[in-house]
Amino acid sequence: MPIFFADSCLVDRDITVVHMNIVGFHHYARRKHPMTISSDYAEFITYINSEVKRFGGVLESFFGDKFWVSFNATSKCVHHEVSACYFAYYVTQVANDVSKRYRAARQAPAKEGERPPKPVVDKRFALCASGGISCGVSNGRAFVGPLGNSSIKRH
């Protein structure tokens, strides 16, 4: 049943949200040049957004190492609970596998008289190579829809 506030209409809907955290982001950021961080962040956002869309969600907001993804809030997603869980599992596994390979390469012994090789990391995962990603998934009822003044409305 819709609820009306002034010129907007909110709808009561069952939604699922995923909260993501890049583990080790602050450690990574302390060691890198701001332009490198910006470039790596843009690559990661592009990758995460494509995966979010592939699983039927919407990347609602991100700030630093925190991301909030909704399923069935901004746009309809029939099996939102399952889609959100698959999304969280998939990106966590991919990022954590990259992180494991990166840490193993950093600890690999060097040949005598040589420096160990620098680990090669897919640019999309440079931000989370040292720590991976953690996700939390939650489901419940929420009022969704356009609310606020026209300059900040997003859905």
mmCIF file of C-alpha atoms in Angstrom:
data_model
loop_
_atom_site.group_PDB
_atom_site.id
_atom_site.type_symbol
_atom_site.label_atom_id
_atom_site.label_comp_id
_atom_site.label_asym_id
_atom_site.label_seq_id
_atom_site.Cartn_x
_atom_site.Cartn_y
_atom_site.Cartn_z
ATOM 1 C CA MET A 1 0.000 0.000 0.000
ATOM 2 C CA PRO A 2 1.515 3.349 -1.043
ATOM 3 C CA ILE A 3 2.126 6.106 1.492
ATOM 4 C CA PHE A 4 2.022 9.671 0.196
ATOM 5 C CA PHE A 5 4.327 12.454 1.429
ATOM 6 C CA ALA A 6 3.643 15.760 -0.308
ATOM 7 C CA ASP A 7 4.463 15.079 -4.000
ATOM 8 C CA SER A 8 6.113 11.672 -3.579
ATOM 9 C CA CYS A 9 4.854 8.135 -3.169
ATOM 10 C CA LEU A 10 6.620 5.507 -1.088
ATOM 11 C CA VAL A 11 5.874 1.816 -1.522
ATOM 12 C CA ASP A 12 6.192 -0.859 1.173
ATOM 13 C CA ARG A 13 8.391 -3.567 -0.357
ATOM 14 C CA ASP A 14 10.499 -6.546 0.672
ATOM 15 C CA ILE A 15 14.151 -5.696 -0.125
ATOM 16 C CA THR A 16 17.621 -7.137 0.368
ATOM 17 C CA VAL A 17 20.757 -5.082 0.932
ATOM 18 C CA VAL A 18 24.430 -5.984 0.787
ATOM 19 C CA HIS A 19 27.006 -4.002 2.724
ATOM 20 C CA MET A 20 30.553 -4.444 1.430
ATOM 21 C CA ASN A 21 33.875 -3.507 2.954
ATOM 22 C CA ILE A 22 37.290 -3.552 1.276
ATOM 23 C CA VAL A 23 39.488 -5.161 3.912
ATOM 24 C CA GLY A 24 42.863 -3.420 4.194
ATOM 25 C CA PHE A 25 41.859 -0.381 2.117
ATOM 26 C CA HIS A 26 43.312 2.146 4.573
ATOM 27 C CA HIS A 27 46.623 0.266 4.695
ATOM 28 C CA TYR A 28 46.671 0.234 0.879
ATOM 29 C CA ALA A 29 45.830 3.953 0.673
ATOM 30 C CA ARG A 30 48.650 4.972 3.041
ATOM 31 C CA ARG A 31 51.234 3.391 0.722
ATOM 32 C CA LYS A 32 50.003 4.693 -2.639
ATOM 33 C CA HIS A 33 50.028 7.978 -4.542
ATOM 34 C CA PRO A 34 46.593 9.703 -4.686
ATOM 35 C CA MET A 35 46.440 9.350 -8.490
ATOM 36 C CA THR A 36 47.060 5.595 -8.202
ATOM 37 C CA ILE A 37 44.351 5.307 -5.569
ATOM 38 C CA SER A 38 41.927 7.265 -7.760
ATOM 39 C CA SER A 39 42.666 5.116 -10.808
ATOM 40 C CA ASP A 40 42.413 1.833 -8.871
ATOM 41 C CA TYR A 41 39.196 3.007 -7.196
ATOM 42 C CA ALA A 42 37.624 3.851 -10.563
ATOM 43 C CA GLU A 43 38.553 0.390 -11.890
ATOM 44 C CA PHE A 44 37.059 -1.291 -8.815
ATOM 45 C CA ILE A 45 33.833 0.760 -8.966
ATOM 46 C CA THR A 46 33.411 -0.086 -12.654
ATOM 47 C CA TYR A 47 33.914 -3.790 -11.924
ATOM 48 C CA ILE A 48 31.625 -3.879 -8.863
ATOM 49 C CA ASN A 49 28.893 -1.921 -10.651
ATOM 50 C CA SER A 50 28.971 -4.357 -13.597
ATOM 51 C CA GLU A 51 28.672 -7.324 -11.194
ATOM 52 C CA VAL A 52 25.862 -5.615 -9.257
ATOM 53 C CA LYS A 53 23.929 -5.108 -12.501
ATOM 54 C CA ARG A 54 24.654 -8.668 -13.635
ATOM 55 C CA PHE A 55 23.027 -10.002 -10.441
ATOM 56 C CA GLY A 56 20.064 -7.585 -10.682
ATOM 57 C CA GLY A 57 20.990 -5.062 -7.979
ATOM 58 C CA VAL A 58 21.761 -1.355 -7.790
ATOM 59 C CA LEU A 59 24.948 0.176 -6.376
ATOM 60 C CA GLU A 60 23.237 2.741 -4.150
ATOM 61 C CA SER A 61 26.214 4.414 -2.511
ATOM 62 C CA PHE A 62 29.885 4.076 -1.715
ATOM 63 C CA PHE A 63 32.245 6.017 0.465
ATOM 64 C CA GLY A 64 35.877 5.048 0.875
ATOM 65 C CA ASP A 65 35.967 1.318 1.571
ATOM 66 C CA LYS A 66 32.206 0.918 2.215
ATOM 67 C CA PHE A 67 29.592 0.034 -0.402
ATOM 68 C CA TRP A 68 25.819 -0.361 -0.159
ATOM 69 C CA VAL A 69 24.002 -2.426 -2.795
ATOM 70 C CA SER A 70 20.223 -2.864 -2.904
ATOM 71 C CA PHE A 71 18.130 -5.584 -4.500
ATOM 72 C CA ASN A 72 14.421 -4.906 -5.178
ATOM 73 C CA ALA A 73 14.508 -1.377 -3.729
ATOM 74 C CA THR A 74 15.343 1.021 -6.554
ATOM 75 C CA SER A 75 14.484 -1.454 -9.277
ATOM 76 C CA LYS A 76 12.514 -4.701 -9.264
ATOM 77 C CA CYS A 77 14.460 -7.916 -8.721
ATOM 78 C CA VAL A 78 12.212 -10.984 -8.510
ATOM 79 C CA HIS A 79 14.496 -13.300 -6.524
ATOM 80 C CA HIS A 80 16.310 -10.514 -4.679
ATOM 81 C CA GLU A 81 17.300 -12.578 -1.630
ATOM 82 C CA VAL A 82 18.998 -15.249 -3.743
ATOM 83 C CA SER A 83 20.526 -12.701 -6.141
ATOM 84 C CA ALA A 84 22.011 -10.706 -3.261
ATOM 85 C CA CYS A 85 23.510 -13.815 -1.666
ATOM 86 C CA TYR A 86 24.985 -15.008 -4.965
ATOM 87 C CA PHE A 87 26.408 -11.531 -5.611
ATOM 88 C CA ALA A 88 27.982 -11.305 -2.134
ATOM 89 C CA TYR A 89 29.410 -14.822 -2.393
ATOM 90 C CA TYR A 90 30.779 -14.287 -5.910
ATOM 91 C CA VAL A 91 32.561 -10.956 -5.354
ATOM 92 C CA THR A 92 33.898 -12.105 -1.981
ATOM 93 C CA GLN A 93 35.339 -15.292 -3.459
ATOM 94 C CA VAL A 94 36.879 -13.543 -6.469
ATOM 95 C CA ALA A 95 38.467 -10.771 -4.380
ATOM 96 C CA ASN A 96 39.655 -13.136 -1.662
ATOM 97 C CA ASP A 97 41.212 -15.484 -4.237
ATOM 98 C CA VAL A 98 43.092 -12.512 -5.730
ATOM 99 C CA SER A 99 44.183 -11.520 -2.226
ATOM 100 C CA LYS A 100 45.482 -15.029 -1.447
ATOM 101 C CA ARG A 101 47.482 -15.172 -4.699
ATOM 102 C CA TYR A 102 48.869 -11.673 -4.069
ATOM 103 C CA ARG A 103 50.006 -12.521 -0.522
ATOM 104 C CA ALA A 104 51.529 -15.820 -1.670
ATOM 105 C CA ALA A 105 53.466 -14.061 -4.442
ATOM 106 C CA ARG A 106 54.766 -11.454 -1.969
ATOM 107 C CA GLN A 107 56.043 -14.215 0.310
ATOM 108 C CA ALA A 108 57.643 -16.250 -2.475
ATOM 109 C CA PRO A 109 61.385 -16.703 -1.935
ATOM 110 C CA ALA A 110 63.664 -14.808 -4.301
ATOM 111 C CA LYS A 111 66.529 -16.380 -6.166
ATOM 112 C CA GLU A 112 69.883 -15.793 -4.575
ATOM 113 C CA GLY A 113 71.113 -12.259 -5.188
ATOM 114 C CA GLU A 114 67.796 -11.098 -6.685
ATOM 115 C CA ARG A 115 64.873 -9.156 -5.356
ATOM 116 C CA PRO A 116 61.568 -11.014 -5.253
ATOM 117 C CA PRO A 117 59.323 -10.232 -8.233
ATOM 118 C CA LYS A 118 56.507 -7.755 -7.694
ATOM 119 C CA PRO A 119 53.161 -9.560 -7.591
ATOM 120 C CA VAL A 120 50.977 -8.839 -10.614
ATOM 121 C CA VAL A 121 47.380 -7.995 -9.684
ATOM 122 C CA ASP A 122 44.411 -7.471 -11.965
ATOM 123 C CA LYS A 123 43.873 -3.679 -11.924
ATOM 124 C CA ARG A 124 40.229 -4.163 -10.890
ATOM 125 C CA PHE A 125 41.352 -5.734 -7.613
ATOM 126 C CA ALA A 126 44.356 -3.593 -6.672
ATOM 127 C CA LEU A 127 42.360 -2.002 -3.814
ATOM 128 C CA CYS A 128 41.539 -5.302 -2.159
ATOM 129 C CA ALA A 129 44.613 -7.354 -3.070
ATOM 130 C CA SER A 130 46.090 -7.268 0.413
ATOM 131 C CA GLY A 131 42.895 -8.023 2.351
ATOM 132 C CA GLY A 132 39.963 -9.051 0.167
ATOM 133 C CA ILE A 133 36.308 -8.095 0.648
ATOM 134 C CA SER A 134 33.819 -8.777 3.413
ATOM 135 C CA CYS A 135 30.058 -8.643 2.864
ATOM 136 C CA GLY A 136 26.937 -8.652 5.002
ATOM 137 C CA VAL A 137 23.475 -9.409 3.611
ATOM 138 C CA SER A 138 20.192 -8.334 5.194
ATOM 139 C CA ASN A 139 16.554 -8.694 4.164
ATOM 140 C CA GLY A 140 13.388 -6.964 5.327
ATOM 141 C CA ARG A 141 10.515 -4.623 4.553
ATOM 142 C CA ALA A 142 11.183 -1.002 3.685
ATOM 143 C CA PHE A 143 9.414 2.020 2.269
ATOM 144 C CA VAL A 144 11.065 2.766 -1.076
ATOM 145 C CA GLY A 145 10.552 5.436 -3.690
ATOM 146 C CA PRO A 146 11.277 9.084 -4.386
ATOM 147 C CA LEU A 147 11.549 11.187 -1.249
ATOM 148 C CA GLY A 148 13.322 14.507 -0.784
ATOM 149 C CA ASN A 149 13.707 17.610 -2.869
ATOM 150 C CA SER A 150 14.102 17.263 -6.626
ATOM 151 C CA SER A 151 17.840 18.032 -6.602
ATOM 152 C CA ILE A 152 18.660 14.931 -4.497
ATOM 153 C CA LYS A 153 16.070 12.420 -5.756
ATOM 154 C CA ARG A 154 17.737 9.303 -7.059
ATOM 155 C CA HIS A 155 14.841 6.901 -7.684
#
